[in-house]
Coordinates of C-alpha atoms in Angstrom, one line a residue:
Chain A
M1 CA -9.3 -72.5 27.0
S2 CA -10.0 -75.9 25.6
D3 CA -10.4 -74.9 22.0
H4 CA -7.4 -75.3 19.6
P5 CA -7.5 -72.8 16.9
R6 CA -4.2 -74.0 15.5
P7 CA -4.5 -77.7 15.0
E8 CA -1.5 -77.7 12.6
L9 CA 0.9 -76.4 15.2
S10 CA 2.9 -78.8 17.3
P11 CA 4.5 -78.1 20.7
A12 CA 7.9 -77.4 18.9
D13 CA 6.0 -74.9 16.7
H14 CA 4.4 -73.2 19.7
A15 CA 7.8 -73.0 21.5
E16 CA 9.4 -71.3 18.5
L17 CA 6.4 -69.0 18.1
A18 CA 6.7 -68.2 21.9
L19 CA 10.2 -67.0 21.3
L20 CA 9.0 -64.8 18.5
L21 CA 6.0 -63.4 20.4
E22 CA 8.2 -62.7 23.4
V23 CA 10.7 -60.5 21.4
A24 CA 7.8 -58.9 19.5
A25 CA 5.9 -57.9 22.7
T26 CA 6.5 -54.2 23.6
P27 CA 7.2 -52.4 25.8
K28 CA 9.3 -54.8 27.8
P29 CA 11.4 -52.2 29.6
G30 CA 15.1 -52.9 29.3
N31 CA 14.8 -55.7 26.7
V32 CA 15.0 -55.9 22.9
D33 CA 11.5 -55.8 21.7
R34 CA 9.5 -54.8 18.6
R35 CA 10.5 -51.1 19.2
R36 CA 13.9 -51.3 20.6
D37 CA 17.4 -52.8 20.0
H38 CA 20.5 -52.9 22.1
D39 CA 23.7 -51.7 20.4
D40 CA 25.0 -55.0 19.3
L41 CA 22.0 -57.2 20.0
R42 CA 19.2 -56.5 17.7
F43 CA 15.7 -57.8 16.9
E44 CA 16.9 -59.8 13.9
H45 CA 19.3 -61.7 16.1
F46 CA 16.4 -62.9 18.1
L47 CA 14.5 -63.9 15.0
T48 CA 17.6 -65.9 13.8
G49 CA 18.0 -67.4 17.3
A50 CA 14.4 -68.6 17.3
V51 CA 14.7 -70.3 14.0
G52 CA 18.1 -71.8 14.9
S53 CA 16.7 -73.2 18.2
R54 CA 14.2 -75.3 16.4
P55 CA 16.1 -78.6 16.2
G56 CA 16.5 -78.5 20.0
L57 CA 12.8 -77.7 20.5
E58 CA 11.9 -80.7 18.3
R59 CA 14.2 -82.9 20.4
A60 CA 12.4 -81.6 23.5
A61 CA 9.2 -82.8 21.9
G62 CA 10.7 -86.2 21.3
N63 CA 11.9 -89.0 23.5
G64 CA 15.6 -88.4 23.8
P65 CA 17.6 -86.8 26.7
L66 CA 16.3 -83.4 27.7
G67 CA 19.8 -82.0 28.3
D68 CA 20.7 -82.9 24.7
A69 CA 17.6 -81.1 23.5
F70 CA 18.6 -78.0 25.4
E71 CA 22.3 -78.1 24.3
R72 CA 21.2 -78.5 20.6
G73 CA 18.8 -75.6 21.0
V74 CA 21.5 -73.3 22.4
R75 CA 23.9 -74.4 19.7
G76 CA 21.4 -73.5 16.9
M77 CA 20.4 -70.3 18.7
S78 CA 24.0 -69.2 18.5
Q79 CA 24.2 -69.0 14.7
Q80 CA 24.1 -65.2 14.7
S81 CA 26.5 -62.5 15.8
G82 CA 24.3 -60.9 18.6
G83 CA 25.4 -63.5 21.2
N84 CA 23.1 -64.8 23.9
T85 CA 19.5 -64.2 22.7
Q86 CA 17.5 -67.0 24.2
F87 CA 19.6 -69.2 26.5
G88 CA 17.3 -68.7 29.5
C89 CA 14.1 -68.9 27.4
L90 CA 15.2 -72.3 26.1
L91 CA 16.1 -73.5 29.6
L92 CA 12.5 -72.9 30.5
L93 CA 10.9 -74.0 27.3
V94 CA 12.6 -77.4 27.0
P95 CA 10.9 -79.1 30.0
L96 CA 7.6 -77.3 29.2
V97 CA 7.7 -78.7 25.6
R98 CA 8.5 -82.2 26.9
A99 CA 5.5 -81.9 29.3
A100 CA 3.2 -80.7 26.5
A101 CA 4.4 -83.4 24.1
T102 CA 3.5 -86.0 26.8
D103 CA 0.2 -84.5 27.7
R104 CA 1.1 -83.2 31.1
L105 CA 1.5 -79.5 30.7
S106 CA 0.6 -78.6 34.3
P107 CA 2.7 -77.8 37.4
D108 CA 2.7 -81.4 38.5
G109 CA 3.4 -82.6 35.0
V110 CA 6.4 -80.4 34.4
A111 CA 7.7 -81.2 38.0
A112 CA 7.6 -84.8 36.9
V113 CA 9.6 -84.0 33.8
V114 CA 12.2 -82.2 36.0
S115 CA 12.4 -85.1 38.4
E116 CA 13.2 -87.4 35.5
T117 CA 16.4 -85.5 34.6
T118 CA 19.8 -87.3 34.8
V119 CA 23.4 -86.6 35.4
D120 CA 23.8 -86.8 31.6
D121 CA 21.3 -84.0 31.3
A122 CA 23.3 -81.9 33.8
A123 CA 26.4 -82.5 31.7
A124 CA 24.7 -81.3 28.5
F125 CA 23.5 -78.2 30.4
Y126 CA 27.1 -77.4 31.3
R127 CA 28.3 -78.1 27.7
A128 CA 25.7 -75.6 26.5
F129 CA 27.6 -72.8 28.1
E130 CA 30.4 -73.4 25.6
H131 CA 28.2 -72.3 22.7
V132 CA 27.6 -68.7 23.9
D133 CA 28.5 -66.2 26.6
V134 CA 25.9 -66.2 29.3
A135 CA 25.8 -63.6 32.1
V136 CA 25.9 -65.6 35.4
G137 CA 26.6 -64.9 39.1
D138 CA 29.6 -66.0 41.0
P139 CA 29.8 -69.7 41.7
P140 CA 29.0 -70.8 45.3
A141 CA 32.1 -70.6 47.4
D142 CA 31.7 -74.2 48.5
A143 CA 31.7 -75.5 44.9
P144 CA 34.0 -73.6 42.5
A145 CA 34.3 -76.7 40.5
L146 CA 30.6 -76.4 39.5
D147 CA 31.0 -72.9 38.1
V148 CA 28.9 -73.1 34.9
R149 CA 31.5 -71.0 33.1
R150 CA 33.8 -74.1 33.3
G151 CA 31.5 -75.7 30.7
A152 CA 32.4 -79.4 30.0
D153 CA 35.3 -79.1 32.5
A154 CA 32.8 -79.3 35.3
V155 CA 31.4 -82.6 34.1
P156 CA 33.7 -84.9 36.0
T157 CA 32.6 -83.2 39.2
L158 CA 29.0 -83.6 38.3
R159 CA 29.5 -87.3 37.8
E160 CA 31.5 -87.7 40.9
R161 CA 28.7 -86.1 43.0
G162 CA 25.9 -87.7 40.9
L163 CA 24.2 -84.4 40.3
T164 CA 21.2 -84.5 38.0
L165 CA 20.0 -81.4 36.1
E166 CA 17.2 -81.1 38.7
D167 CA 20.0 -81.1 41.4
V168 CA 21.9 -78.4 39.5
M169 CA 18.8 -76.3 39.3
A170 CA 18.0 -76.8 43.0
R171 CA 21.5 -75.4 43.8
G172 CA 20.6 -72.2 41.8
A173 CA 17.0 -71.7 42.9
D174 CA 17.7 -69.1 45.5
H175 CA 19.6 -66.7 43.2
D176 CA 18.4 -67.5 39.7
G177 CA 14.8 -67.0 38.6
N178 CA 14.9 -69.7 35.9
A179 CA 16.3 -72.3 38.3
A180 CA 13.5 -71.3 40.7
E181 CA 10.9 -72.1 38.1
W182 CA 12.5 -75.5 37.4
T183 CA 12.2 -76.4 41.1
S184 CA 8.8 -75.0 41.8
G185 CA 6.6 -76.7 39.1
F186 CA 7.0 -73.4 37.1
E187 CA 4.7 -71.7 39.6
R188 CA 5.2 -68.1 38.4
T189 CA 5.0 -69.1 34.7
F190 CA 1.7 -70.9 35.1
A191 CA 0.2 -68.1 37.1
A192 CA 1.3 -65.5 34.5
A193 CA -0.3 -67.7 31.8
D194 CA -3.6 -67.6 33.7
G195 CA -3.3 -63.8 33.7
V196 CA -2.7 -63.7 30.0
L197 CA -5.6 -66.0 29.2
D198 CA -7.9 -63.8 31.4
D199 CA -6.6 -60.6 29.7
E200 CA -7.9 -59.3 26.4
G201 CA -6.5 -57.8 23.2
P202 CA -3.6 -58.8 20.9
V203 CA -1.5 -61.5 22.6
T204 CA 1.7 -59.4 22.2
D205 CA 0.1 -56.6 24.2
R206 CA -1.0 -59.1 26.9
L207 CA 2.5 -60.6 27.1
A208 CA 4.0 -57.1 27.6
R209 CA 1.6 -56.6 30.5
A210 CA 2.5 -60.0 31.9
F211 CA 6.2 -59.0 31.7
L212 CA 5.6 -55.9 33.8
E213 CA 3.5 -57.8 36.3
L214 CA 6.3 -60.5 36.7
L215 CA 9.0 -57.8 37.0
A216 CA 7.0 -55.9 39.6
E217 CA 6.3 -59.1 41.5
R218 CA 9.9 -60.1 42.0
P219 CA 13.4 -58.6 41.3
D220 CA 15.0 -59.9 38.1
T221 CA 17.9 -62.1 38.8
L222 CA 19.9 -61.1 35.7
V223 CA 19.6 -57.4 36.8
A224 CA 20.8 -58.6 40.3
V225 CA 23.8 -60.3 38.7
E226 CA 24.7 -57.3 36.6
H227 CA 23.9 -54.4 38.9
G228 CA 23.4 -55.8 42.4
E229 CA 20.3 -56.8 44.4
E230 CA 19.4 -53.3 45.5
R231 CA 19.3 -52.1 41.9
A232 CA 17.2 -55.1 41.0
R233 CA 14.6 -54.2 43.7
E234 CA 14.5 -50.6 42.5
V235 CA 13.9 -51.9 39.0
S236 CA 10.9 -53.9 40.2
R237 CA 9.5 -50.9 42.1
R238 CA 9.8 -48.8 38.9
A239 CA 8.0 -51.6 37.0
A240 CA 5.2 -51.6 39.6
E241 CA 4.7 -47.9 39.1
V242 CA 4.1 -48.1 35.4
R243 CA 1.7 -51.0 35.3
G244 CA -1.5 -49.9 33.6
N245 CA 0.1 -46.8 32.2
P246 CA 1.3 -47.5 28.6
D247 CA 3.0 -44.1 28.1
A248 CA 4.9 -44.4 31.4
A249 CA 6.0 -47.9 30.4
E250 CA 7.3 -46.6 27.1
T251 CA 9.3 -44.0 28.9
L252 CA 10.7 -46.6 31.3
A253 CA 11.6 -48.8 28.4
E254 CA 13.8 -46.0 26.9
E255 CA 15.3 -45.3 30.3
F256 CA 16.3 -48.9 31.1
V257 CA 17.8 -49.4 27.6
D258 CA 19.8 -46.2 28.0
D259 CA 21.0 -47.3 31.5
G260 CA 21.9 -50.8 30.4
I261 CA 19.3 -52.4 32.7
N262 CA 18.2 -55.7 31.1
P263 CA 15.6 -57.7 33.1
G264 CA 16.4 -60.7 30.9
T265 CA 15.2 -63.4 33.3
T266 CA 11.8 -61.8 33.3
A267 CA 11.8 -61.9 29.5
D268 CA 12.6 -65.6 29.8
L269 CA 9.6 -66.1 32.0
T270 CA 7.5 -64.2 29.5
A271 CA 8.5 -66.5 26.6
A272 CA 7.6 -69.5 28.8
T273 CA 4.3 -67.9 29.6
A274 CA 3.7 -67.4 25.8
F275 CA 4.3 -71.1 25.2
I276 CA 1.7 -72.1 27.8
V277 CA -1.0 -69.8 26.5
L278 CA -0.4 -71.0 22.9
E279 CA -0.8 -74.6 24.1
R280 CA -3.9 -73.6 25.9
G281 CA -5.4 -72.3 22.6
V282 CA -5.1 -68.5 23.0
S283 CA -6.5 -66.9 19.9
L284 CA -4.1 -65.2 17.5
Chain B
M1 CA 29.7 -64.5 -0.5
S2 CA 31.0 -68.0 -0.2
D3 CA 31.3 -68.1 3.5
H4 CA 28.5 -69.8 5.5
P5 CA 28.2 -68.3 9.0
R6 CA 25.2 -70.4 9.8
P7 CA 26.2 -74.0 9.1
E8 CA 23.3 -75.3 11.3
L9 CA 20.6 -73.6 9.2
S10 CA 19.0 -75.5 6.3
P11 CA 17.2 -74.1 3.3
A12 CA 13.8 -74.6 5.1
D13 CA 15.3 -72.6 8.1
H14 CA 16.5 -69.9 5.8
A15 CA 13.1 -69.7 4.1
E16 CA 11.3 -69.4 7.4
L17 CA 13.8 -66.8 8.6
A18 CA 13.4 -64.9 5.3
L19 CA 9.6 -64.6 6.1
L20 CA 10.5 -63.2 9.5
L21 CA 13.2 -60.8 8.3
E22 CA 10.8 -59.5 5.6
V23 CA 8.1 -58.5 8.0
A24 CA 10.7 -57.1 10.4
A25 CA 12.3 -54.9 7.7
T26 CA 11.1 -51.3 8.1
P27 CA 10.0 -49.0 6.6
K28 CA 8.3 -50.9 3.8
P29 CA 5.7 -48.3 2.9
G30 CA 2.2 -49.8 2.9
N31 CA 3.0 -53.1 4.4
V32 CA 3.0 -54.5 7.9
D33 CA 6.5 -54.2 9.3
R34 CA 8.3 -53.9 12.6
R35 CA 6.8 -50.5 13.2
R36 CA 3.3 -50.8 11.6
D37 CA 0.2 -52.9 11.7
H38 CA -2.9 -52.9 9.6
D39 CA -6.2 -52.8 11.4
D40 CA -6.9 -56.6 11.4
L41 CA -3.6 -57.9 10.1
R42 CA -0.9 -57.5 12.6
F43 CA 2.8 -58.3 13.1
E44 CA 2.0 -61.4 15.2
H45 CA -0.1 -62.8 12.4
F46 CA 3.0 -62.8 10.2
L47 CA 5.1 -64.4 12.9
T48 CA 2.5 -67.2 13.3
G49 CA 2.2 -67.5 9.5
A50 CA 5.9 -68.0 9.2
V51 CA 6.1 -70.7 11.9
G52 CA 2.9 -72.4 10.4
S53 CA 4.4 -72.4 6.9
R54 CA 7.3 -74.5 8.0
P55 CA 6.0 -78.0 7.1
G56 CA 5.5 -76.7 3.5
L57 CA 9.0 -75.3 3.4
E58 CA 10.4 -78.6 4.6
R59 CA 8.6 -80.4 1.8
A60 CA 9.9 -77.8 -0.7
A61 CA 13.4 -78.9 0.5
G62 CA 12.5 -82.5 0.0
N63 CA 11.7 -84.7 -3.0
G64 CA 8.0 -84.6 -3.2
P65 CA 5.7 -82.6 -5.5
L66 CA 6.3 -78.9 -5.4
G67 CA 2.6 -78.0 -5.6
D68 CA 1.9 -80.1 -2.4
A69 CA 4.7 -78.3 -0.6
F70 CA 3.1 -75.0 -1.5
E71 CA -0.4 -76.0 -0.6
R72 CA 0.9 -77.4 2.8
G73 CA 2.8 -74.2 3.4
V74 CA -0.4 -72.1 2.8
R75 CA -2.5 -74.3 4.9
G76 CA -0.1 -74.0 7.8
M77 CA 0.3 -70.2 7.3
S78 CA -3.5 -69.8 7.6
Q79 CA -3.6 -71.0 11.3
Q80 CA -4.1 -67.4 12.5
S81 CA -6.9 -64.9 12.3
G82 CA -5.2 -62.2 10.2
G83 CA -5.9 -63.9 6.9
N84 CA -3.4 -63.9 4.0
T85 CA 0.0 -63.1 5.4
Q86 CA 2.4 -64.9 3.1
F87 CA 0.7 -66.6 0.2
G88 CA 2.8 -64.8 -2.4
C89 CA 6.0 -65.1 -0.4
L90 CA 5.5 -68.9 -0.2
L91 CA 4.8 -69.0 -4.0
L92 CA 8.2 -67.5 -4.6
L93 CA 10.0 -69.3 -1.8
V94 CA 9.0 -72.8 -2.7
P95 CA 10.9 -73.1 -6.0
L96 CA 13.8 -71.2 -4.6
V97 CA 14.0 -73.6 -1.6
R98 CA 13.9 -76.6 -4.0
A99 CA 16.6 -75.0 -6.1
A100 CA 18.8 -74.4 -3.0
A101 CA 18.2 -77.9 -1.6
T102 CA 19.4 -79.4 -5.0
D103 CA 22.4 -77.1 -5.2
R104 CA 21.1 -75.0 -8.1
L105 CA 20.2 -71.7 -6.5
S106 CA 20.7 -69.6 -9.7
P107 CA 18.4 -68.2 -12.4
D108 CA 19.0 -71.2 -14.6
G109 CA 18.6 -73.6 -11.7
V110 CA 15.3 -72.2 -10.5
A111 CA 14.1 -72.0 -14.1
A112 CA 14.8 -75.8 -14.3
V113 CA 12.8 -76.3 -11.1
V114 CA 9.9 -74.4 -12.7
S115 CA 10.2 -76.4 -15.9
E116 CA 9.8 -79.6 -13.9
T117 CA 6.4 -78.7 -12.5
T118 CA 3.4 -80.8 -13.5
V119 CA -0.4 -80.7 -13.8
D120 CA -0.6 -82.1 -10.3
D121 CA 1.4 -79.1 -9.1
A122 CA -1.0 -76.8 -10.8
A123 CA -3.9 -78.5 -9.2
A124 CA -2.3 -78.1 -5.7
F125 CA -1.7 -74.5 -6.5
Y126 CA -5.4 -74.0 -7.1
R127 CA -6.4 -76.0 -4.0
A128 CA -4.2 -73.6 -2.0
F129 CA -6.7 -70.8 -2.7
E130 CA -9.2 -72.7 -0.6
H131 CA -7.2 -72.1 2.6
V132 CA -7.2 -68.3 2.6
D133 CA -8.7 -65.3 0.8
V134 CA -6.1 -64.0 -1.7
A135 CA -6.6 -60.7 -3.6
V136 CA -6.4 -61.5 -7.3
G137 CA -7.3 -59.8 -10.5
D138 CA -10.2 -60.7 -12.8
P139 CA -9.7 -64.0 -14.6
P140 CA -8.8 -63.8 -18.3
A141 CA -12.0 -63.4 -20.4
D142 CA -11.0 -66.4 -22.5
A143 CA -10.7 -68.7 -19.6
P144 CA -13.2 -68.1 -16.8
A145 CA -13.0 -71.7 -15.8
L146 CA -9.4 -71.1 -14.8
D147 CA -10.2 -68.3 -12.3
V148 CA -8.1 -69.1 -9.2
R149 CA -11.0 -68.2 -7.0
R150 CA -12.7 -71.4 -8.1
G151 CA -10.1 -73.4 -6.2
A152 CA -10.3 -77.2 -6.7
D153 CA -13.3 -76.6 -9.1
A154 CA -10.8 -75.5 -11.7
V155 CA -8.8 -78.7 -11.6
P156 CA -10.8 -80.7 -14.2
T157 CA -10.1 -77.8 -16.7
L158 CA -6.4 -77.8 -15.8
R159 CA -6.3 -81.6 -16.5
E160 CA -8.3 -81.3 -19.7
R161 CA -5.9 -78.7 -21.0
G162 CA -2.8 -80.4 -19.6
L163 CA -1.6 -77.2 -17.8
T164 CA 1.4 -77.5 -15.6
L165 CA 2.1 -75.0 -12.8
E166 CA 4.7 -73.4 -15.1
D167 CA 1.9 -73.0 -17.7
V168 CA -0.4 -71.4 -15.1
M169 CA 2.3 -69.0 -14.1
A170 CA 3.1 -68.1 -17.8
R171 CA -0.6 -67.2 -18.2
G172 CA -0.3 -64.7 -15.3
A173 CA 3.1 -63.3 -16.0
D174 CA 1.9 -60.1 -17.7
H175 CA -0.2 -58.9 -14.8
D176 CA 1.2 -60.6 -11.7
G177 CA 4.6 -59.8 -10.4
N178 CA 5.1 -63.2 -8.7
A179 CA 4.1 -65.1 -11.8
A180 CA 6.6 -63.0 -13.8
E181 CA 9.4 -64.1 -11.5
W182 CA 8.4 -67.7 -12.0
T183 CA 8.7 -67.4 -15.7
S184 CA 11.9 -65.3 -15.8
G185 CA 14.3 -67.3 -13.7
F186 CA 13.5 -65.0 -10.8
E187 CA 15.4 -62.2 -12.6
R188 CA 14.3 -59.3 -10.3
T189 CA 14.8 -61.4 -7.1
F190 CA 18.4 -62.4 -8.0
A191 CA 19.2 -58.8 -9.0
A192 CA 17.8 -57.4 -5.7
A193 CA 19.8 -60.0 -3.8
D194 CA 23.0 -58.8 -5.4
G195 CA 22.1 -55.3 -4.3
V196 CA 21.5 -56.5 -0.7
L197 CA 24.8 -58.4 -0.7
D198 CA 26.6 -55.2 -1.9
D199 CA 24.9 -53.0 0.7
E200 CA 26.0 -52.6 4.3
G201 CA 24.4 -52.5 7.7
P202 CA 21.8 -54.6 9.5
V203 CA 20.2 -57.0 7.0
T204 CA 16.7 -55.7 7.9
D205 CA 17.7 -52.2 6.9
R206 CA 19.2 -53.5 3.6
L207 CA 15.9 -55.4 2.9
A208 CA 13.9 -52.2 3.5
R209 CA 16.1 -50.4 1.0
A210 CA 15.7 -53.3 -1.5
F211 CA 11.9 -53.1 -1.1
L212 CA 12.0 -49.4 -2.1
E213 CA 14.2 -50.1 -5.1
L214 CA 12.0 -52.9 -6.3
L215 CA 8.8 -50.8 -5.8
A216 CA 10.4 -47.8 -7.6
E217 CA 11.6 -50.0 -10.4
R218 CA 8.2 -51.5 -11.4
P219 CA 4.5 -50.9 -10.3
D220 CA 3.3 -53.4 -7.7
T221 CA 0.7 -55.7 -9.2
L222 CA -1.3 -56.1 -5.9
V223 CA -1.7 -52.3 -5.8
A224 CA -2.8 -52.5 -9.5
V225 CA -5.4 -55.1 -8.7
E226 CA -6.8 -53.2 -5.7
H227 CA -6.5 -49.6 -6.9
G228 CA -5.8 -49.7 -10.7
E229 CA -2.7 -49.4 -12.8
E230 CA -2.5 -45.6 -12.8
R231 CA -2.4 -45.6 -9.0
A232 CA 0.2 -48.4 -9.0
R233 CA 2.4 -46.3 -11.2
E234 CA 2.0 -43.3 -8.9
V235 CA 2.9 -45.5 -5.9
S236 CA 6.2 -46.4 -7.7
R237 CA 7.0 -42.8 -8.5
R238 CA 6.5 -41.9 -4.8
A239 CA 8.8 -44.8 -3.8
A240 CA 11.4 -43.6 -6.2
E241 CA 11.3 -40.1 -4.6
V242 CA 12.0 -41.4 -1.1
R243 CA 14.9 -43.7 -1.9
G244 CA 17.9 -42.7 0.2
N245 CA 15.8 -40.5 2.5
P246 CA 14.8 -42.5 5.6
D247 CA 12.7 -39.8 7.1
A248 CA 10.7 -39.4 3.9
A249 CA 10.3 -43.1 3.6
E250 CA 8.8 -43.2 7.2
T251 CA 6.4 -40.5 6.2
L252 CA 5.4 -42.4 3.1
A253 CA 4.9 -45.5 5.1
E254 CA 2.4 -43.8 7.3
E255 CA 0.6 -42.3 4.3
F256 CA 0.3 -45.6 2.4
V257 CA -1.0 -47.5 5.5
D258 CA -3.5 -44.7 6.1
D259 CA -4.6 -44.8 2.4
G260 CA -4.9 -48.6 2.3
I261 CA -2.1 -48.8 -0.3
N262 CA -0.5 -52.2 0.2
P263 CA 2.4 -53.1 -2.2
G264 CA 2.3 -56.7 -1.2
T265 CA 3.8 -58.2 -4.3
T266 CA 6.9 -56.1 -3.7
A267 CA 7.0 -57.5 -0.1
D268 CA 6.8 -61.0 -1.6
L269 CA 9.8 -60.2 -3.7
T270 CA 11.6 -58.9 -0.7
A271 CA 11.1 -62.1 1.2
A272 CA 12.4 -64.1 -1.7
T273 CA 15.4 -61.7 -1.9
A274 CA 16.0 -62.4 1.9
F275 CA 16.1 -66.1 1.2
I276 CA 18.8 -65.8 -1.5
V277 CA 21.0 -63.5 0.6
L278 CA 20.7 -65.9 3.6
E279 CA 21.7 -68.8 1.4
R280 CA 24.6 -66.7 0.0
G281 CA 25.9 -66.3 3.6
V282 CA 25.0 -62.7 4.4
S283 CA 26.1 -62.0 8.0
L284 CA 23.5 -61.6 10.7

């Protein structure tokens, strides 16, 4: 785990590659992968989104505000007609890249990165929603002014309340899987990365297995937003049933795509997992 | 053709994306594509090679020596265990990126880029062969000292004879499809790009059709190196037969992979074609 077979590749390179490996990994039931497209959201949109994200990922590896890095990544990602390809992936990757670039890619290190976020970072996060349509749940009844769908219109409220990006994520942690990672030192992501490093075979196959483990472990919050919590729990039960059975996983992948079941938050976690294993020197 | 739906993407971005779209395009009989791997050379090696190539592509978009840009691209491409993924693609992309970055992406413009190459560029080209094993034909009997497999050892001979990279390519133009593009103003590449721009549907599907047209049009010089010229002509006849018949093209793809027939030079041309159509604003 301490060897580095790719000395030429930087954290920004690894983050971009993580986006590519995530979409290539198959089967990831319900998601676009190497074998499956959605009707209007295809594999090539993800390739384009990954390349377009790059300036944001490079900023994440630099010294500037983390929120700007995220917003720049999302803006570049959106230079294709498929829509939202990697918004959630970027939200997870940006603090991980910052942690890696500052030699603290560990749960404590990324928690420190999160704790350093500011109100300006929160404002940039809200602005990022103006670049692309993102499926999100209803805003909390006590704070309709902080609905992310309001984009930059929510910024005065953020400033008034002095909410940092960490604060915004903490507000979402109970119903959004990505926000939960932000506020837990990326607990599930680091655990999944350990699993991938202990696994064997082509890294895309390992990532597909990691996706199923993550989905089986906890209901996907995007599925919950789009289809309700009961359906999200059912999707996780189905994922648990097909672990270790590649043929059954392929069948489930067809079924979920046909039914419009898209465990996209779990795919986001898989991309973040890919980044960590690349930084840890997984062979490719 | 004059609209630019991706204002955020630079020539280096488009070149990297061209590498990704090329390997995603399927079926490309005999090559790794979205549906097929070779035994030790898999899809993820191409993804890694594309990301690793990037510093070279960025240099190609800059002002420095073109040969250095190529060598840097090849060195970065080689940070994966699959071996040679995109050496030929990079050889074609580097002058095209330079032409695009200097507002002369046309047959005359890229011919001007080629004519500006130096002996130093030729030396860097030879050095690039030290980073990865490349399948090449026998050296010309009159110049064994210029065998590319000699790598940097050939550089004194290059200097003695005052050979530029354009000169080196001219020596290979009769038996190497990529060298032929270098010395013809990228005639086949620009023609294929016009075909893709006139075609319809997802760009990866269009590129797969362009691959078959290119292969049908002229025998692949990598197939000729590996299996002889008669076999290369037969491969082109088979490609011609399956044009317009997706099912037959899929069957041919399985057959060529099983038989170790790899029309890799035609894949290189397809990547170069992808770059031109991206620069021309093809929608994605």
